[in-house]
mmCIF file of C-alpha atoms in Angstrom:
data_model
loop_
_atom_site.group_PDB
_atom_site.id
_atom_site.type_symbol
_atom_site.label_atom_id
_atom_site.label_comp_id
_atom_site.label_asym_id
_atom_site.label_seq_id
_atom_site.Cartn_x
_atom_site.Cartn_y
_atom_site.Cartn_z
ATOM 1 C CA MET A 202 -18.966 49.671 -58.227
ATOM 2 C CA ALA A 203 -17.074 51.118 -61.176
ATOM 3 C CA THR A 204 -17.490 54.824 -61.753
ATOM 4 C CA PRO A 205 -17.935 56.093 -65.334
ATOM 5 C CA LEU A 206 -15.090 58.221 -66.606
ATOM 6 C CA ASN A 207 -17.436 60.966 -67.757
ATOM 7 C CA LEU A 208 -21.191 61.496 -67.600
ATOM 8 C CA THR A 209 -23.237 64.056 -69.460
ATOM 9 C CA LEU A 210 -26.911 64.880 -69.919
ATOM 10 C CA ARG A 211 -29.320 64.151 -72.731
ATOM 11 C CA THR A 212 -32.538 66.071 -72.146
ATOM 12 C CA GLY A 213 -35.925 66.934 -73.554
ATOM 13 C CA GLY A 214 -38.378 69.560 -72.371
ATOM 14 C CA ALA A 215 -41.816 70.963 -73.071
ATOM 15 C CA THR A 216 -43.899 73.807 -71.681
ATOM 16 C CA HIS A 217 -47.448 74.965 -72.428
ATOM 17 C CA ARG A 218 -49.825 77.525 -70.964
ATOM 18 C CA GLY A 219 -52.495 74.849 -70.574
ATOM 19 C CA ALA A 220 -56.081 74.748 -71.762
ATOM 20 C CA HIS A 221 -57.524 77.414 -69.469
ATOM 21 C CA ARG A 222 -54.766 79.971 -68.798
ATOM 22 C CA ASP A 223 -54.098 83.152 -70.767
ATOM 23 C CA ASN A 224 -50.356 83.127 -70.168
ATOM 24 C CA ASN A 225 -47.633 80.724 -69.115
ATOM 25 C CA GLU A 226 -46.149 81.510 -65.692
ATOM 26 C CA ASP A 227 -43.883 78.445 -65.856
ATOM 27 C CA SER A 228 -40.262 78.657 -66.960
ATOM 28 C CA MET A 229 -37.616 76.022 -67.558
ATOM 29 C CA ALA A 230 -33.951 75.867 -68.457
ATOM 30 C CA VAL A 231 -31.277 73.317 -69.259
ATOM 31 C CA ALA A 232 -27.824 74.837 -68.902
ATOM 32 C CA GLY A 233 -24.985 72.355 -69.214
ATOM 33 C CA SER A 234 -25.681 69.720 -66.575
ATOM 34 C CA LEU A 235 -28.264 71.792 -64.649
ATOM 35 C CA CYS A 236 -32.012 71.390 -65.206
ATOM 36 C CA VAL A 237 -34.489 73.809 -63.615
ATOM 37 C CA VAL A 238 -38.291 74.124 -63.596
ATOM 38 C CA ALA A 239 -40.028 77.102 -61.951
ATOM 39 C CA ASP A 240 -43.746 77.789 -61.507
ATOM 40 C CA GLY A 241 -44.517 81.479 -61.025
ATOM 41 C CA MET A 242 -47.399 83.008 -59.106
ATOM 42 C CA GLY A 243 -48.815 86.478 -58.623
ATOM 43 C CA GLY A 244 -50.902 87.226 -61.696
ATOM 44 C CA HIS A 245 -50.656 90.306 -63.954
ATOM 45 C CA GLU A 246 -47.470 88.765 -65.436
ATOM 46 C CA ALA A 247 -45.701 88.910 -62.047
ATOM 47 C CA GLY A 248 -45.500 85.126 -61.845
ATOM 48 C CA GLU A 249 -44.157 84.911 -65.373
ATOM 49 C CA VAL A 250 -41.424 87.424 -64.560
ATOM 50 C CA ALA A 251 -40.569 85.723 -61.261
ATOM 51 C CA SER A 252 -40.135 82.272 -62.785
ATOM 52 C CA ARG A 253 -38.133 83.673 -65.707
ATOM 53 C CA LEU A 254 -35.805 85.568 -63.364
ATOM 54 C CA CYS A 255 -35.347 82.433 -61.287
ATOM 55 C CA VAL A 256 -34.319 80.064 -64.070
ATOM 56 C CA ARG A 257 -32.185 82.727 -65.772
ATOM 57 C CA GLN A 258 -30.168 83.498 -62.654
ATOM 58 C CA LEU A 259 -29.554 79.825 -61.950
ATOM 59 C CA ALA A 260 -28.755 78.983 -65.570
ATOM 60 C CA TYR A 261 -26.267 81.847 -65.884
ATOM 61 C CA SER A 262 -24.394 80.998 -62.691
ATOM 62 C CA HIS A 263 -20.823 79.857 -63.397
ATOM 63 C CA PHE A 264 -20.931 77.790 -60.221
ATOM 64 C CA PHE A 265 -22.942 75.011 -61.881
ATOM 65 C CA THR A 266 -20.505 74.794 -64.813
ATOM 66 C CA ARG A 267 -17.637 73.558 -62.610
ATOM 67 C CA PRO A 268 -17.275 70.040 -61.163
ATOM 68 C CA GLY A 269 -18.789 70.209 -57.696
ATOM 69 C CA GLY A 270 -18.844 73.976 -58.120
ATOM 70 C CA MET A 271 -15.119 74.001 -57.324
ATOM 71 C CA SER A 272 -12.535 76.296 -58.873
ATOM 72 C CA GLU A 273 -9.495 74.712 -60.533
ATOM 73 C CA GLU A 274 -7.469 75.434 -57.402
ATOM 74 C CA GLU A 275 -10.085 73.807 -55.165
ATOM 75 C CA GLN A 276 -10.231 70.772 -57.449
ATOM 76 C CA GLU A 277 -6.454 70.388 -57.268
ATOM 77 C CA ASN A 278 -6.458 70.761 -53.466
ATOM 78 C CA TYR A 279 -9.130 68.073 -53.217
ATOM 79 C CA ARG A 280 -7.174 65.765 -55.521
ATOM 80 C CA GLN A 281 -4.037 66.218 -53.424
ATOM 81 C CA ARG A 282 -5.885 65.492 -50.177
ATOM 82 C CA VAL A 283 -7.349 62.334 -51.656
ATOM 83 C CA GLU A 284 -3.971 61.158 -52.932
ATOM 84 C CA LYS A 285 -2.379 61.794 -49.537
ATOM 85 C CA ILE A 286 -5.030 59.683 -47.810
ATOM 86 C CA LYS A 287 -4.484 56.878 -50.306
ATOM 87 C CA GLN A 288 -0.726 57.028 -49.701
ATOM 88 C CA ASP A 289 -1.018 57.261 -45.914
ATOM 89 C CA TYR A 290 -3.354 54.271 -45.720
ATOM 90 C CA ARG A 291 -1.854 52.157 -48.505
ATOM 91 C CA ASP A 292 -0.757 49.396 -46.132
ATOM 92 C CA LYS A 293 -3.200 50.112 -43.314
ATOM 93 C CA ASN A 294 -6.790 49.441 -42.373
ATOM 94 C CA SER A 295 -8.937 49.772 -45.498
ATOM 95 C CA LYS A 296 -11.934 50.796 -43.401
ATOM 96 C CA GLN A 297 -10.052 53.795 -42.020
ATOM 97 C CA ARG A 298 -8.976 54.750 -45.528
ATOM 98 C CA HIS A 299 -12.545 54.516 -46.788
ATOM 99 C CA ARG A 300 -13.781 56.587 -43.837
ATOM 100 C CA ARG A 301 -11.235 59.342 -44.480
ATOM 101 C CA LEU A 302 -12.049 59.457 -48.193
ATOM 102 C CA THR A 303 -15.770 59.582 -47.447
ATOM 103 C CA ASN A 304 -15.242 62.446 -45.008
ATOM 104 C CA GLU A 305 -13.360 64.437 -47.659
ATOM 105 C CA LEU A 306 -16.126 63.823 -50.201
ATOM 106 C CA ASN A 307 -18.848 64.779 -47.723
ATOM 107 C CA HIS A 308 -17.005 67.984 -46.859
ATOM 108 C CA GLU A 309 -17.022 69.048 -50.515
ATOM 109 C CA ILE A 310 -20.678 68.064 -50.922
ATOM 110 C CA VAL A 311 -21.660 70.241 -47.971
ATOM 111 C CA ARG A 312 -19.695 73.135 -49.455
ATOM 112 C CA ALA A 313 -21.521 72.701 -52.757
ATOM 113 C CA LEU A 314 -24.914 72.641 -51.014
ATOM 114 C CA ASP A 315 -24.074 75.741 -48.988
ATOM 115 C CA ARG A 316 -23.111 77.641 -52.119
ATOM 116 C CA THR A 317 -26.233 76.462 -53.970
ATOM 117 C CA ARG A 318 -28.322 77.735 -51.077
ATOM 118 C CA GLU A 319 -26.533 81.101 -51.302
ATOM 119 C CA ILE A 320 -27.310 81.320 -55.035
ATOM 120 C CA LEU A 321 -30.969 80.543 -54.359
ATOM 121 C CA GLY A 322 -30.956 83.259 -51.688
ATOM 122 C CA GLU A 323 -29.508 85.745 -54.176
ATOM 123 C CA THR A 324 -32.228 84.698 -56.623
ATOM 124 C CA ASN A 325 -34.865 85.247 -53.955
ATOM 125 C CA ASP A 326 -33.548 88.774 -53.356
ATOM 126 C CA SER A 327 -33.464 89.547 -57.091
ATOM 127 C CA ILE A 328 -37.109 88.559 -57.504
ATOM 128 C CA LYS A 329 -38.150 90.614 -54.463
ATOM 129 C CA ASP A 330 -36.271 93.659 -55.761
ATOM 130 C CA ALA A 331 -37.780 93.333 -59.233
ATOM 131 C CA LEU A 332 -41.372 92.707 -58.186
ATOM 132 C CA SER A 333 -41.647 94.247 -54.685
ATOM 133 C CA ARG A 334 -43.014 90.934 -53.390
ATOM 134 C CA SER A 335 -45.972 91.062 -55.788
ATOM 135 C CA GLY A 336 -44.872 87.817 -57.406
ATOM 136 C CA GLY A 337 -42.999 84.667 -56.512
ATOM 137 C CA THR A 338 -42.069 81.263 -57.823
ATOM 138 C CA THR A 339 -41.487 77.673 -56.908
ATOM 139 C CA VAL A 340 -38.368 75.971 -58.222
ATOM 140 C CA THR A 341 -36.964 72.490 -58.515
ATOM 141 C CA GLY A 342 -33.590 71.661 -59.965
ATOM 142 C CA ALA A 343 -31.347 68.698 -60.722
ATOM 143 C CA TRP A 344 -27.618 69.175 -61.195
ATOM 144 C CA LEU A 345 -25.467 66.350 -62.535
ATOM 145 C CA THR A 346 -21.948 66.957 -61.257
ATOM 146 C CA ASN A 347 -18.839 65.214 -60.045
ATOM 147 C CA ILE A 348 -16.434 65.611 -57.155
ATOM 148 C CA GLY A 349 -13.263 63.841 -58.145
ATOM 149 C CA GLN A 350 -14.357 60.524 -59.679
ATOM 150 C CA GLN A 351 -17.701 60.464 -57.848
ATOM 151 C CA TYR A 352 -20.692 61.502 -59.972
ATOM 152 C CA LEU A 353 -23.723 62.883 -58.165
ATOM 153 C CA TRP A 354 -27.190 64.273 -58.689
ATOM 154 C CA VAL A 355 -27.807 67.331 -56.533
ATOM 155 C CA VAL A 356 -31.574 67.870 -56.374
ATOM 156 C CA PHE A 357 -33.251 70.861 -54.729
ATOM 157 C CA ASN A 358 -36.738 72.263 -54.425
ATOM 158 C CA ILE A 359 -38.716 75.138 -52.975
ATOM 159 C CA GLY A 360 -42.496 74.834 -53.281
ATOM 160 C CA ASP A 361 -44.475 72.123 -55.056
ATOM 161 C CA SER A 362 -42.691 71.665 -58.369
ATOM 162 C CA ARG A 363 -41.285 68.154 -58.339
ATOM 163 C CA THR A 364 -38.342 65.986 -59.314
ATOM 164 C CA TYR A 365 -38.842 62.259 -59.897
ATOM 165 C CA ARG A 366 -36.411 59.506 -60.820
ATOM 166 C CA LEU A 367 -36.728 56.026 -62.213
ATOM 167 C CA MET A 368 -35.434 53.427 -59.784
ATOM 168 C CA ARG A 369 -34.090 50.002 -60.651
ATOM 169 C CA GLU A 370 -34.023 46.961 -58.427
ATOM 170 C CA ASP A 371 -30.229 46.836 -58.522
ATOM 171 C CA ASP A 372 -30.006 50.372 -57.112
ATOM 172 C CA GLY A 373 -30.477 48.662 -53.761
ATOM 173 C CA ILE A 374 -32.955 51.279 -52.526
ATOM 174 C CA HIS A 375 -36.454 50.217 -51.619
ATOM 175 C CA HIS A 376 -39.349 52.431 -50.584
ATOM 176 C CA ALA A 377 -42.652 50.915 -49.537
ATOM 177 C CA GLU A 378 -44.573 53.810 -51.076
ATOM 178 C CA MET A 379 -42.990 53.357 -54.505
ATOM 179 C CA GLU A 380 -45.314 51.953 -57.135
ATOM 180 C CA ARG A 381 -44.186 48.824 -58.940
ATOM 181 C CA LEU A 382 -44.810 48.901 -62.646
ATOM 182 C CA PRO A 383 -46.926 46.071 -64.084
ATOM 183 C CA GLY A 384 -45.125 44.222 -66.848
ATOM 184 C CA ASN A 385 -41.643 45.064 -65.570
ATOM 185 C CA GLU A 386 -41.367 42.262 -63.013
ATOM 186 C CA GLY A 387 -40.689 44.774 -60.276
ATOM 187 C CA ASN A 388 -37.409 45.886 -61.838
ATOM 188 C CA VAL A 389 -38.320 49.551 -62.348
ATOM 189 C CA SER A 390 -40.155 51.985 -60.078
ATOM 190 C CA LEU A 391 -40.819 55.712 -60.061
ATOM 191 C CA GLU A 392 -39.782 57.661 -56.983
ATOM 192 C CA GLN A 393 -40.805 61.214 -56.143
ATOM 193 C CA VAL A 394 -37.502 62.565 -54.874
ATOM 194 C CA THR A 395 -38.739 65.941 -53.656
ATOM 195 C CA THR A 396 -41.372 66.654 -51.036
ATOM 196 C CA ASP A 397 -43.983 69.341 -51.707
ATOM 197 C CA HIS A 398 -43.929 72.450 -49.562
ATOM 198 C CA SER A 399 -47.698 72.810 -49.417
ATOM 199 C CA GLU A 400 -50.538 72.863 -46.920
ATOM 200 C CA VAL A 401 -51.981 69.570 -48.129
ATOM 201 C CA GLN A 402 -48.585 67.831 -47.898
ATOM 202 C CA TYR A 403 -48.352 69.003 -44.295
ATOM 203 C CA LEU A 404 -51.813 67.563 -43.619
ATOM 204 C CA VAL A 405 -50.792 64.280 -45.255
ATOM 205 C CA ASP A 406 -47.577 64.147 -43.197
ATOM 206 C CA GLU A 407 -49.602 64.768 -40.022
ATOM 207 C CA GLY A 408 -52.013 61.977 -40.921
ATOM 208 C CA GLN A 409 -55.012 64.323 -41.115
ATOM 209 C CA ILE A 410 -55.801 63.490 -44.754
ATOM 210 C CA THR A 411 -54.764 60.793 -47.224
ATOM 211 C CA GLN A 412 -52.796 61.234 -50.433
ATOM 212 C CA LEU A 413 -56.028 60.564 -52.346
ATOM 213 C CA GLU A 414 -57.902 63.249 -50.410
ATOM 214 C CA ALA A 415 -55.059 65.691 -51.068
ATOM 215 C CA LEU A 416 -55.770 65.529 -54.810
ATOM 216 C CA THR A 417 -59.141 67.282 -54.384
ATOM 217 C CA HIS A 418 -58.562 69.253 -51.180
ATOM 218 C CA PRO A 419 -59.669 72.928 -51.498
ATOM 219 C CA ARG A 420 -56.257 74.102 -50.204
ATOM 220 C CA ARG A 421 -54.217 71.888 -52.537
ATOM 221 C CA ASN A 422 -52.721 74.882 -54.398
ATOM 222 C CA VAL A 423 -51.514 76.711 -51.285
ATOM 223 C CA ILE A 424 -47.730 76.429 -50.972
ATOM 224 C CA THR A 425 -45.718 77.138 -47.845
ATOM 225 C CA ARG A 426 -42.357 78.051 -49.422
ATOM 226 C CA ALA A 427 -41.515 80.154 -52.466
ATOM 227 C CA LEU A 428 -38.874 82.508 -53.812
ATOM 228 C CA GLY A 429 -39.516 86.232 -53.978
ATOM 229 C CA THR A 430 -42.596 86.503 -51.778
ATOM 230 C CA GLY A 431 -40.827 87.692 -48.644
ATOM 231 C CA ASN A 432 -41.886 84.529 -46.825
ATOM 232 C CA PHE A 433 -39.956 81.378 -45.926
ATOM 233 C CA TRP A 434 -37.936 80.082 -48.896
ATOM 234 C CA GLU A 435 -35.429 77.573 -47.444
ATOM 235 C CA PRO A 436 -34.572 74.832 -49.993
ATOM 236 C CA ASP A 437 -34.522 71.108 -49.391
ATOM 237 C CA PHE A 438 -31.642 69.107 -50.868
ATOM 238 C CA TRP A 439 -31.056 65.515 -51.907
ATOM 239 C CA VAL A 440 -27.689 64.117 -53.023
ATOM 240 C CA LEU A 441 -27.930 60.910 -55.043
ATOM 241 C CA PRO A 442 -25.214 58.788 -56.658
ATOM 242 C CA ALA A 443 -25.330 59.111 -60.452
ATOM 243 C CA ARG A 444 -24.534 56.580 -63.135
ATOM 244 C CA ALA A 445 -25.102 56.076 -66.832
ATOM 245 C CA GLY A 446 -28.705 55.111 -67.511
ATOM 246 C CA ASP A 447 -30.272 57.275 -64.802
ATOM 247 C CA ARG A 448 -33.459 59.105 -65.791
ATOM 248 C CA LEU A 449 -34.947 62.062 -63.884
ATOM 249 C CA MET A 450 -38.083 64.077 -64.569
ATOM 250 C CA LEU A 451 -38.726 67.625 -63.341
ATOM 251 C CA CYS A 452 -42.180 69.151 -63.640
ATOM 252 C CA SER A 453 -44.553 71.829 -62.438
ATOM 253 C CA ASP A 454 -47.744 70.821 -60.655
ATOM 254 C CA GLY A 455 -49.654 71.437 -63.879
ATOM 255 C CA LEU A 456 -48.269 68.108 -65.070
ATOM 256 C CA SER A 457 -48.172 66.061 -61.857
ATOM 257 C CA GLY A 458 -51.674 67.255 -60.966
ATOM 258 C CA GLU A 459 -53.123 65.897 -64.225
ATOM 259 C CA LEU A 460 -51.341 62.560 -64.656
ATOM 260 C CA SER A 461 -51.281 59.537 -62.397
ATOM 261 C CA HIS A 462 -48.047 58.280 -60.892
ATOM 262 C CA GLU A 463 -48.435 55.015 -62.795
ATOM 263 C CA TYR A 464 -48.991 56.721 -66.148
ATOM 264 C CA MET A 465 -45.921 58.955 -65.754
ATOM 265 C CA ALA A 466 -43.890 55.878 -64.846
ATOM 266 C CA ARG A 467 -45.110 53.975 -67.910
ATOM 267 C CA VAL A 468 -44.139 56.826 -70.242
ATOM 268 C CA LEU A 469 -40.728 57.320 -68.659
ATOM 269 C CA THR A 470 -40.051 53.593 -68.800
ATOM 270 C CA SER A 471 -41.251 52.901 -72.324
ATOM 271 C CA ILE A 472 -40.151 55.942 -74.363
ATOM 272 C CA ARG A 473 -36.442 56.003 -75.071
ATOM 273 C CA HIS A 474 -35.612 59.567 -76.076
ATOM 274 C CA PRO A 475 -36.209 62.210 -73.372
ATOM 275 C CA GLN A 476 -37.695 64.732 -75.830
ATOM 276 C CA ASP A 477 -40.271 62.212 -77.019
ATOM 277 C CA ALA A 478 -41.132 61.359 -73.409
ATOM 278 C CA ALA A 479 -41.526 65.042 -72.505
ATOM 279 C CA ASP A 480 -43.770 65.649 -75.518
ATOM 280 C CA VAL A 481 -46.032 62.701 -74.678
ATOM 281 C CA LEU A 482 -46.328 63.746 -71.022
ATOM 282 C CA GLN A 483 -47.253 67.320 -71.934
ATOM 283 C CA HIS A 484 -49.779 66.174 -74.547
ATOM 284 C CA GLU A 485 -51.476 63.793 -72.130
ATOM 285 C CA ALA A 486 -51.614 66.441 -69.392
ATOM 286 C CA LEU A 487 -53.451 68.694 -71.838
ATOM 287 C CA ARG A 488 -55.816 65.869 -72.779
ATOM 288 C CA SER A 489 -56.496 65.228 -69.093
ATOM 289 C CA GLY A 490 -57.735 68.791 -68.596
ATOM 290 C CA GLY A 491 -54.728 71.091 -68.744
ATOM 291 C CA ARG A 492 -56.106 73.208 -65.904
ATOM 292 C CA ASP A 493 -52.751 74.841 -65.171
ATOM 293 C CA ASN A 494 -49.528 75.679 -66.984
ATOM 294 C CA ILE A 495 -47.641 72.498 -67.872
ATOM 295 C CA THR A 496 -43.852 72.155 -67.859
ATOM 296 C CA VAL A 497 -41.660 69.061 -67.900
ATOM 297 C CA ILE A 498 -37.984 68.206 -68.387
ATOM 298 C CA VAL A 499 -36.786 64.620 -68.829
ATOM 299 C CA ALA A 500 -33.048 64.194 -68.204
ATOM 300 C CA ASP A 501 -30.916 61.127 -68.861
ATOM 301 C CA ALA A 502 -27.379 60.598 -67.589
ATOM 302 C CA ILE A 503 -25.324 59.074 -70.396
ATOM 303 C CA GLU A 504 -21.652 58.267 -70.795
ATOM 304 C CA ALA A 505 -19.988 60.984 -72.835
ATOM 305 C CA GLN A 506 -18.490 59.967 -76.157
ATOM 306 C CA ASP A 507 -14.857 60.842 -76.821
#
């Protein structure tokens, strides 16, 4: 599969305090090719401060401005290693060459994930220092980056803010739980990439309740991981191949808790510009009750124009 020469982001975002809240404890940021949504908690403005600190520290990190987070020297070293493998295996087994190249790529991916985890840990410490554990925040992020000629989405989350992506039949990935969209002949589906760190998700995973029961469970708002609270904060990561035409959506639970999976998929499929899609999703979440703060970012990978 041909790799685009250069991918960039086109994004749209919206945030609202909701219909029943006095303040907005959600925060969001788009910084270069990094998108972040955070949902604060703690009350008395602590949650608002926690989420703002979180997205600011991530958005200001120079790490996410570099391809794969690598310095110029590291990029050159990687390029030289790749070229050496191509030379060494020019007339040899193509499978061995592919394996060696894949190992080099995976090594750099792991380094990028390790450093991202370190930055999230530093963010966790900053929030604890600022708020003395009186506030905390969830976070989900999507970083469009490249290592050499390979473009990737690096997705992470802590808590129950979510990242979704539109899937196409020719992506070659099939999940039984994904919902096929009527009217699209099965060509497009919406996948929840992240997994909630919450009590009800644990109960669903253990088979004690169904996904439908989780929507109204009295403990549905209790999360099991967060930044800044002094409790467990370990992030989950997903690394996905990226190409022009990809569309991701990041949101707080104030949006995903109000709108059905099918409705979100219909909007993301039918509305072309990401800002228009974000505006419609926020508006409909408010119309559906708006019981919590509502934040959404829609991000498209597009081929950069020269």
